[in-house]
XYZ file of N, CA and C in Angstrom:
606
model
N -4.348 13.930 -8.781
C -5.103 12.727 -8.453
C -4.125 11.569 -8.237
N -4.331 10.833 -7.172
C -3.448 9.717 -6.861
C -3.649 8.585 -7.870
N -2.541 7.968 -8.242
C -2.606 6.843 -9.167
C -3.038 5.581 -8.434
N -4.005 4.886 -8.992
C -4.493 3.653 -8.402
C -3.768 2.482 -9.067
N -3.057 1.695 -8.270
C -2.327 0.538 -8.794
C -3.263 -0.658 -8.887
N -3.320 -1.248 -10.057
C -4.201 -2.392 -10.247
C -3.715 -3.580 -9.435
N -4.621 -4.266 -8.785
C -4.322 -5.509 -8.097
C -4.804 -6.661 -8.960
N -3.852 -7.531 -9.324
C -4.151 -8.639 -10.216
C -4.544 -9.876 -9.427
N -5.313 -10.731 -10.088
C -5.649 -12.029 -9.512
C -4.956 -13.124 -10.332
N -4.890 -14.302 -9.761
C -4.307 -15.437 -10.482
C -5.093 -15.712 -11.763
N -6.400 -15.641 -11.681
C -7.239 -15.903 -12.850
C -6.937 -14.913 -13.974
N -6.751 -13.635 -13.627
C -6.453 -12.623 -14.643
C -5.078 -12.863 -15.269
N -4.110 -13.235 -14.448
C -2.765 -13.491 -14.973
C -2.783 -14.674 -15.923
N -3.539 -15.695 -15.588
C -3.622 -16.870 -16.464
C -4.278 -16.552 -17.804
N -5.058 -15.493 -17.861
C -5.742 -15.122 -19.105
C -4.878 -14.257 -20.017
N -3.685 -13.852 -19.556
C -2.804 -13.031 -20.381
C -2.266 -13.852 -21.548
N -1.941 -13.192 -22.664
C -1.489 -13.930 -23.852
C -0.164 -14.644 -23.608
N 0.012 -15.761 -24.274
C 1.251 -16.521 -24.185
C 2.234 -15.922 -25.185
N 3.004 -14.920 -24.721
C 3.910 -14.183 -25.604
C 5.379 -14.463 -25.306
N 5.644 -15.512 -24.546
C 7.018 -15.866 -24.248
C 7.556 -15.280 -22.964
N 6.851 -14.311 -22.393
C 7.276 -13.728 -21.133
C 6.682 -14.518 -19.963
N 7.317 -14.395 -18.820
C 6.807 -15.072 -17.628
C 5.980 -14.079 -16.820
N 4.726 -14.417 -16.572
C 3.839 -13.576 -15.789
C 3.568 -14.244 -14.442
N 3.844 -13.521 -13.369
C 3.589 -14.003 -12.025
C 2.871 -12.900 -11.254
N 2.278 -13.270 -10.145
C 1.587 -12.281 -9.317
C 1.829 -12.619 -7.858
N 2.207 -11.613 -7.085
C 2.443 -11.780 -5.652
C 1.651 -10.722 -4.901
N 0.681 -11.160 -4.125
C -0.177 -10.245 -3.375
C -0.769 -9.171 -4.282
N -1.170 -9.571 -5.495
C -1.804 -8.658 -6.430
C -0.847 -7.875 -7.301
N 0.457 -7.937 -7.027
C 1.446 -7.219 -7.837
C 1.880 -8.094 -9.013
N 1.751 -7.562 -10.217
C 2.126 -8.301 -11.412
C 3.636 -8.222 -11.628
N 4.256 -9.396 -11.827
C 5.688 -9.475 -12.126
C 5.842 -10.018 -13.535
N 6.608 -9.310 -14.366
C 6.801 -9.712 -15.755
C 8.293 -9.887 -16.006
N 8.681 -11.069 -16.475
C 10.085 -11.361 -16.749
C 10.233 -11.737 -18.214
N 11.164 -11.102 -18.939
C 11.372 -11.458 -20.350
C 11.874 -12.886 -20.514
N 11.823 -13.379 -21.732
C 12.360 -14.699 -22.039
C 13.806 -14.792 -21.569
N 14.134 -15.888 -20.921
C 15.464 -16.019 -20.333
C 16.509 -16.362 -21.393
N 17.774 -16.003 -21.072
C 18.876 -16.272 -21.978
C 19.253 -17.753 -21.946
N 20.001 -18.180 -22.946
C 20.480 -19.558 -22.969
C 21.369 -19.836 -21.769
N 22.148 -18.846 -21.366
C 23.034 -19.040 -20.221
C 22.224 -19.315 -18.958
N 21.158 -18.542 -18.781
C 20.257 -18.740 -17.640
C 19.659 -20.144 -17.678
N 19.181 -20.539 -18.841
C 18.561 -21.845 -18.978
C 19.569 -22.977 -18.786
N 20.796 -22.756 -19.208
C 21.822 -23.778 -19.050
C 22.108 -24.018 -17.567
N 22.199 -22.941 -16.790
C 22.430 -23.088 -15.350
C 21.269 -23.815 -14.691
N 20.046 -23.459 -15.076
C 18.873 -24.120 -14.517
C 18.861 -25.603 -14.884
N 19.227 -25.901 -16.126
C 19.239 -27.291 -16.588
C 20.243 -28.121 -15.789
N 21.447 -27.573 -15.593
C 22.472 -28.324 -14.890
C 22.081 -28.578 -13.430
N 21.526 -27.561 -12.778
C 21.112 -27.757 -11.395
C 19.937 -28.723 -11.311
N 19.039 -28.665 -12.281
C 17.921 -29.619 -12.308
C 18.439 -31.055 -12.380
N 19.417 -31.296 -13.262
C 19.956 -32.644 -13.415
C 20.587 -33.116 -12.104
N 21.319 -32.223 -11.431
C 21.933 -32.579 -10.153
C 20.873 -32.949 -9.115
N 19.849 -32.108 -8.991
C 18.800 -32.358 -8.017
C 18.003 -33.613 -8.363
N 17.695 -33.783 -9.628
C 16.908 -34.948 -10.046
C 17.649 -36.241 -9.727
N 18.942 -36.271 -9.998
C 19.728 -37.464 -9.708
C 19.724 -37.772 -8.217
N 19.925 -36.742 -7.413
C 19.948 -36.927 -5.963
C 18.599 -37.408 -5.430
N 17.533 -36.745 -5.852
C 16.203 -37.085 -5.337
C 15.745 -38.449 -5.831
N 16.136 -38.817 -7.041
C 15.794 -40.137 -7.553
C 16.482 -41.229 -6.735
N 17.707 -40.945 -6.272
C 18.451 -41.927 -5.485
C 17.937 -42.041 -4.063
N 17.470 -40.926 -3.496
C 17.130 -40.920 -2.074
C 15.636 -40.838 -1.773
N 14.817 -40.542 -2.802
C 13.364 -40.582 -2.647
C 12.861 -39.719 -1.482
N 13.318 -38.469 -1.459
C 12.861 -37.546 -0.412
C 12.133 -36.335 -1.000
N 11.874 -36.351 -2.290
C 11.184 -35.233 -2.915
C 11.214 -35.370 -4.421
N 10.662 -34.357 -5.102
C 10.569 -34.362 -6.555
C 10.861 -32.956 -7.047
N 11.703 -32.820 -8.076
C 12.087 -31.499 -8.572
C 11.332 -31.185 -9.857
N 10.900 -29.921 -9.979
C 10.184 -29.420 -11.147
C 10.879 -28.160 -11.650
N 10.577 -27.785 -12.898
C 11.165 -26.571 -13.458
C 10.089 -25.750 -14.153
N 10.359 -24.447 -14.307
C 9.416 -23.529 -14.942
C 9.249 -23.868 -16.423
N 8.032 -23.597 -16.952
C 6.880 -23.017 -16.271
C 6.017 -24.068 -15.569
N 5.859 -23.898 -14.283
C 4.959 -24.721 -13.481
C 4.476 -23.849 -12.334
N 3.186 -23.789 -12.123
C 2.592 -22.824 -11.195
C 2.655 -23.291 -9.741
N 3.010 -22.341 -8.883
C 2.942 -22.520 -7.431
C 2.002 -21.438 -6.910
N 0.893 -21.833 -6.349
C -0.144 -20.879 -5.942
C -0.257 -20.770 -4.429
N -0.481 -19.523 -3.979
C -0.783 -19.245 -2.578
C -1.970 -18.285 -2.544
N -3.159 -18.813 -2.702
C -4.345 -17.980 -2.672
C -4.701 -17.431 -4.049
N -5.722 -16.567 -4.063
C -6.261 -16.073 -5.333
C -5.457 -14.940 -5.944
N -4.487 -14.377 -5.186
C -3.726 -13.227 -5.688
C -2.227 -13.480 -5.712
N -1.826 -14.743 -5.595
C -0.395 -15.053 -5.618
C -0.142 -16.348 -6.383
N 0.654 -16.239 -7.433
C 1.077 -17.390 -8.220
C 2.463 -17.087 -8.768
N 3.420 -17.963 -8.485
C 4.774 -17.779 -8.977
C 5.232 -19.014 -9.737
N 6.293 -18.842 -10.506
C 6.890 -19.929 -11.276
C 8.391 -19.944 -10.992
N 8.818 -20.556 -9.908
C 10.257 -20.625 -9.644
C 10.974 -21.313 -10.800
N 12.228 -20.932 -11.026
C 12.993 -21.601 -12.076
C 13.072 -23.098 -11.808
N 13.294 -23.456 -10.548
C 13.268 -24.848 -10.107
C 12.611 -24.886 -8.744
N 11.975 -26.003 -8.412
C 11.483 -26.166 -7.051
C 11.342 -27.638 -6.723
N 11.465 -27.917 -5.438
C 11.352 -29.283 -4.942
C 10.129 -29.373 -4.051
N 9.310 -30.396 -4.272
C 8.132 -30.647 -3.430
C 8.282 -32.029 -2.800
N 7.617 -32.258 -1.680
C 7.687 -33.586 -1.064
C 6.911 -34.619 -1.873
N 7.226 -35.876 -1.656
C 6.444 -36.959 -2.233
C 5.132 -37.098 -1.464
N 4.149 -37.678 -2.103
C 2.842 -37.900 -1.479
C 2.620 -39.407 -1.403
N 2.682 -39.941 -0.202
C 2.551 -41.376 -0.045
C 3.646 -42.141 -0.759
N 4.842 -41.542 -0.826
C 5.962 -42.179 -1.497
C 5.959 -42.037 -2.999
N 5.006 -41.273 -3.552
C 4.897 -41.107 -5.005
C 4.968 -39.644 -5.405
N 5.281 -39.402 -6.676
C 5.303 -38.044 -7.203
C 3.899 -37.454 -7.209
N 3.801 -36.197 -6.815
C 2.512 -35.516 -6.847
C 2.104 -35.222 -8.287
N 0.810 -35.232 -8.536
C 0.282 -34.928 -9.863
C -0.170 -33.476 -9.982
N -0.470 -32.861 -8.844
C -0.962 -31.486 -8.845
C -0.354 -30.742 -7.667
N -0.217 -29.416 -7.823
C 0.261 -28.587 -6.720
C -0.650 -28.727 -5.509
N -1.944 -28.845 -5.745
C -2.896 -28.947 -4.636
C -2.656 -30.193 -3.782
N -2.019 -31.202 -4.347
C -1.770 -32.424 -3.588
C -0.673 -32.254 -2.545
N 0.219 -31.288 -2.773
C 1.324 -31.073 -1.831
C 1.188 -29.746 -1.103
N 0.996 -28.669 -1.837
C 0.733 -27.368 -1.235
C 1.897 -26.719 -0.514
N 3.082 -27.298 -0.620
C 4.232 -26.688 0.043
C 5.515 -27.041 -0.697
N 6.506 -26.179 -0.537
C 7.800 -26.375 -1.169
C 8.834 -26.810 -0.142
N 9.754 -27.651 -0.569
C 10.937 -27.952 0.228
C 12.083 -27.003 -0.137
N 12.176 -26.691 -1.429
C 13.212 -25.788 -1.942
C 12.619 -24.977 -3.088
N 12.951 -23.689 -3.131
C 12.660 -22.853 -4.296
C 13.986 -22.310 -4.811
N 14.130 -22.258 -6.137
C 15.378 -21.796 -6.745
C 15.060 -20.777 -7.831
N 15.784 -19.663 -7.796
C 15.703 -18.685 -8.875
C 17.109 -18.431 -9.402
N 17.266 -18.424 -10.735
C 18.524 -18.080 -11.373
C 18.500 -16.572 -11.622
N 19.418 -15.853 -11.012
C 19.395 -14.394 -11.041
C 19.681 -13.860 -12.441
N 18.937 -12.826 -12.825
C 19.193 -12.097 -14.060
C 18.894 -10.624 -13.792
N 19.430 -9.708 -14.600
C 19.179 -8.280 -14.354
C 17.698 -7.925 -14.285
N 16.891 -8.589 -15.108
C 15.468 -8.259 -15.150
C 14.691 -8.831 -13.971
N 15.263 -9.811 -13.267
C 14.521 -10.454 -12.176
C 15.094 -10.179 -10.796
N 16.174 -9.395 -10.702
C 16.884 -9.228 -9.429
C 15.977 -8.674 -8.332
N 15.201 -7.642 -8.645
C 14.334 -7.057 -7.618
C 13.298 -8.067 -7.144
N 12.642 -8.721 -8.078
C 11.607 -9.687 -7.702
C 12.202 -10.850 -6.921
N 13.333 -11.369 -7.383
C 13.927 -12.536 -6.734
C 14.407 -12.224 -5.324
N 15.023 -11.049 -5.153
C 15.656 -10.737 -3.866
C 14.716 -10.064 -2.867
N 13.613 -9.527 -3.331
C 12.702 -8.843 -2.403
C 11.310 -9.472 -2.421
N 10.572 -9.294 -3.516
C 9.168 -9.701 -3.555
C 9.014 -11.207 -3.335
N 9.717 -12.004 -4.115
C 9.572 -13.456 -4.008
C 10.272 -13.990 -2.763
N 11.378 -13.386 -2.402
C 12.061 -13.817 -1.171
C 11.160 -13.654 0.042
N 10.490 -12.517 0.146
C 9.579 -12.306 1.268
C 8.419 -13.295 1.224
N 7.932 -13.580 0.033
C 6.846 -14.557 -0.104
C 7.287 -15.922 0.399
N 8.423 -16.400 -0.068
C 8.889 -17.724 0.332
C 9.151 -17.800 1.834
N 9.687 -16.719 2.394
C 9.908 -16.712 3.846
C 8.582 -16.720 4.591
N 7.644 -15.944 4.130
C 6.327 -15.891 4.777
C 5.618 -17.230 4.729
N 5.794 -17.951 3.624
C 5.138 -19.254 3.461
C 5.929 -20.386 4.100
N 7.038 -20.062 4.742
C 7.801 -21.058 5.473
C 8.575 -22.031 4.604
N 8.968 -21.598 3.400
C 9.765 -22.461 2.530
C 11.135 -22.664 3.196
N 11.517 -23.901 3.504
C 12.737 -24.131 4.283
C 14.015 -23.639 3.609
N 14.060 -23.725 2.282
C 15.274 -23.366 1.542
C 14.894 -22.544 0.307
N 15.491 -21.345 0.178
C 15.339 -20.545 -1.026
C 16.739 -20.194 -1.515
N 17.062 -20.642 -2.740
C 18.392 -20.432 -3.302
C 18.297 -19.462 -4.477
N 19.070 -18.381 -4.406
C 19.206 -17.453 -5.520
C 20.571 -17.702 -6.139
N 20.591 -18.193 -7.368
C 21.836 -18.564 -8.038
C 22.343 -17.390 -8.872
N 23.506 -16.880 -8.505
C 24.154 -15.804 -9.248
C 25.251 -16.442 -10.102
N 24.948 -16.682 -11.367
C 25.883 -17.388 -12.239
C 27.146 -16.567 -12.469
N 26.992 -15.253 -12.661
C 28.152 -14.404 -12.924
C 29.127 -14.391 -11.749
N 28.591 -14.301 -10.545
C 29.436 -14.245 -9.350
C 29.861 -15.625 -8.857
N 29.309 -16.674 -9.464
C 29.612 -18.051 -9.078
C 29.304 -18.300 -7.594
N 28.115 -17.887 -7.191
C 27.702 -18.108 -5.811
C 26.203 -18.312 -5.733
N 25.783 -18.821 -4.587
C 24.362 -19.006 -4.297
C 24.038 -18.283 -3.005
N 22.969 -17.497 -3.032
C 22.458 -16.861 -1.816
C 21.392 -17.781 -1.232
N 21.607 -18.240 -0.030
C 20.635 -19.136 0.615
C 19.840 -18.352 1.660
N 18.520 -18.461 1.551
C 17.606 -17.844 2.514
C 16.788 -18.924 3.198
N 16.571 -18.745 4.490
C 15.660 -19.585 5.256
C 14.597 -18.680 5.876
N 13.503 -19.240 6.381
C 12.365 -18.408 6.809
C 12.695 -17.298 7.799
N 13.605 -17.523 8.728
C 13.878 -16.518 9.758
C 15.067 -15.622 9.435
N 15.695 -15.820 8.298
C 16.912 -15.061 7.964
C 16.610 -13.601 7.659
N 17.463 -12.715 8.173
C 17.410 -11.309 7.812
C 18.410 -10.988 6.708
N 19.422 -11.837 6.583
C 20.407 -11.720 5.516
C 20.685 -13.111 4.962
N 21.079 -13.180 3.695
C 21.324 -14.504 3.120
C 22.670 -15.075 3.547
N 22.770 -16.376 3.491
C 24.053 -17.048 3.631
C 24.676 -17.103 2.236
N 25.868 -16.561 2.083
C 26.528 -16.504 0.789
C 27.420 -17.731 0.631
N 27.155 -18.535 -0.391
C 27.870 -19.788 -0.592
C 28.612 -19.736 -1.922
N 29.927 -19.644 -1.853
C 30.747 -19.562 -3.059
C 31.451 -20.876 -3.370
N 31.687 -21.694 -2.364
C 32.434 -22.933 -2.564
C 31.541 -24.169 -2.643
N 30.526 -24.211 -1.797
C 29.695 -25.411 -1.753
C 28.363 -25.106 -1.088
N 27.303 -25.646 -1.676
C 25.986 -25.627 -1.039
C 25.670 -27.050 -0.605
N 25.278 -27.195 0.651
C 24.906 -28.503 1.178
C 23.486 -28.428 1.724
N 22.656 -29.351 1.282
C 21.264 -29.417 1.722
C 21.001 -30.818 2.256
N 20.490 -30.878 3.488
C 20.236 -32.166 4.132
C 18.745 -32.315 4.412
N 17.966 -32.760 3.429
C 16.517 -32.916 3.639
C 16.211 -34.060 4.602
N 15.086 -33.941 5.294
C 14.654 -35.001 6.208
C 14.489 -36.311 5.438
N 14.994 -37.383 6.018
C 14.824 -38.698 5.431
C 15.939 -39.144 4.511
N 16.859 -38.229 4.163
C 17.963 -38.599 3.273
C 19.131 -39.122 4.081
N 19.755 -40.183 3.588
C 20.892 -40.774 4.289
C 22.119 -39.889 4.210
N 22.272 -39.164 3.101
C 23.411 -38.258 2.910
C 22.891 -36.959 2.309
N 23.602 -35.848 2.497
C 23.125 -34.566 1.975
C 23.401 -34.395 0.490
N 22.680 -33.452 -0.103
C 22.929 -32.998 -1.465
C 24.007 -31.924 -1.405
N 24.983 -31.997 -2.307
C 26.062 -31.021 -2.333
C 26.318 -30.592 -3.771
N 26.491 -29.282 -3.970
C 26.789 -28.784 -5.306
C 27.744 -27.596 -5.189
N 28.644 -27.476 -6.147
C 29.571 -26.351 -6.248
C 28.933 -25.292 -7.139
N 28.652 -24.078 -6.625
C 28.007 -23.051 -7.458
C 28.771 -22.735 -8.733
N 30.095 -22.890 -8.713
C 30.893 -22.549 -9.880
C 30.629 -23.414 -11.086
N 30.129 -24.637 -10.892
C 29.902 -25.531 -12.022
C 28.708 -25.113 -12.854
N 27.902 -24.173 -12.344
C 26.700 -23.794 -13.067
C 26.983 -22.802 -14.190
N 28.241 -22.377 -14.321
C 28.605 -21.527 -15.447
C 28.657 -22.369 -16.712
N 28.234 -21.796 -17.812
C 28.217 -22.513 -19.091
C 29.622 -22.963 -19.461
N 29.710 -24.206 -19.962
C 30.970 -24.738 -20.424
C 31.662 -25.622 -19.415
N 31.097 -25.751 -18.200
C 31.688 -26.635 -17.216
C 30.723 -27.782 -16.954
N 31.253 -28.918 -16.504
C 30.406 -30.085 -16.267
C 29.666 -29.952 -14.955
N 28.389 -30.335 -15.000
C 27.582 -30.308 -13.781
C 27.911 -31.537 -12.953
N 28.182 -31.329 -11.671
C 28.547 -32.433 -10.805
C 27.739 -32.352 -9.521
N 27.002 -33.409 -9.211
C 26.311 -33.505 -7.928
C 26.956 -34.656 -7.184
N 27.529 -34.396 -6.012
C 28.241 -35.444 -5.297
C 27.492 -35.810 -4.020
N 27.295 -37.091 -3.834
C 26.901 -37.604 -2.541
C 27.549 -38.972 -2.399
N 27.402 -39.586 -1.292
C 28.220 -40.747 -0.976
C 28.059 -41.896 -1.960
N 26.869 -42.051 -2.543
C 26.609 -43.224 -3.367
C 26.773 -42.957 -4.860
N 26.567 -41.712 -5.280
C 26.516 -41.463 -6.711
C 27.222 -40.167 -7.064
N 27.968 -40.153 -8.157
C 28.497 -38.933 -8.740
C 28.010 -38.856 -10.171
N 27.374 -37.735 -10.523
C 26.775 -37.587 -11.845
C 27.514 -36.503 -12.615
N 27.941 -36.796 -13.846
C 28.576 -35.816 -14.708
C 27.677 -35.592 -15.919
N 27.427 -34.320 -16.236
C 26.554 -34.016 -17.361
C 27.225 -32.947 -18.220
N 27.434 -33.220 -19.489
C 28.018 -32.221 -20.371
C 27.042 -31.079 -20.517
N 27.511 -29.800 -20.392
C 26.571 -28.701 -20.451
C 25.909 -28.607 -21.816
N 25.515 -28.483 -22.067
C 24.832 -28.321 -23.333
C 23.897 -27.051 -23.322
N 3.236 -23.638 -20.188
C 2.705 -23.419 -18.822
C 2.166 -24.741 -18.352
N 3.176 -25.372 -17.313
C 2.698 -26.657 -16.848
C 2.169 -26.535 -15.419
N 1.434 -27.528 -15.000
C 1.068 -27.677 -13.604
C 1.524 -29.048 -13.164
N 1.623 -29.274 -11.838
C 2.038 -30.576 -11.346
C 1.040 -31.649 -11.756
């Protein structure tokens, strides 16, 4: 007898117990990720600080971090490690429904999430037309950049540069600084920020 694979809905995933794991669903497929390591969280924290500083200075978007839901229909809900959404009337959005689209999605790679990040979620973000999808490989000190039409990622080991519409200067970050124990540095023409490493909805 053929095995029937259960198709999950967003409502069903939201009803799962809060046990510290991350539950996501893409086209009915349930994705389960264990609690992330401190190293993973440290990289996410440093990149968040870099993005927040840049976006606060240039007012071209707003950055959020997991857990925060991004929904695409009744059978797809993901929680990117970090994501950037546009402003609404020059102000921060209060709900995902107010914006409904991403400018950037970011996932910090880990052994337990590699398949989902590089295949399932990558295809989702490309299908939804997310302009920038960054997969951060902390161990390799690089970022894989995907855009909607890409068949292969752009591998960035020295510098990632992002030039959002409306910004006077681009955002630039060195992937190597995201390793624990190094200072996070976001450089643009007006500001340089140094930071010692150390379930929401919009």
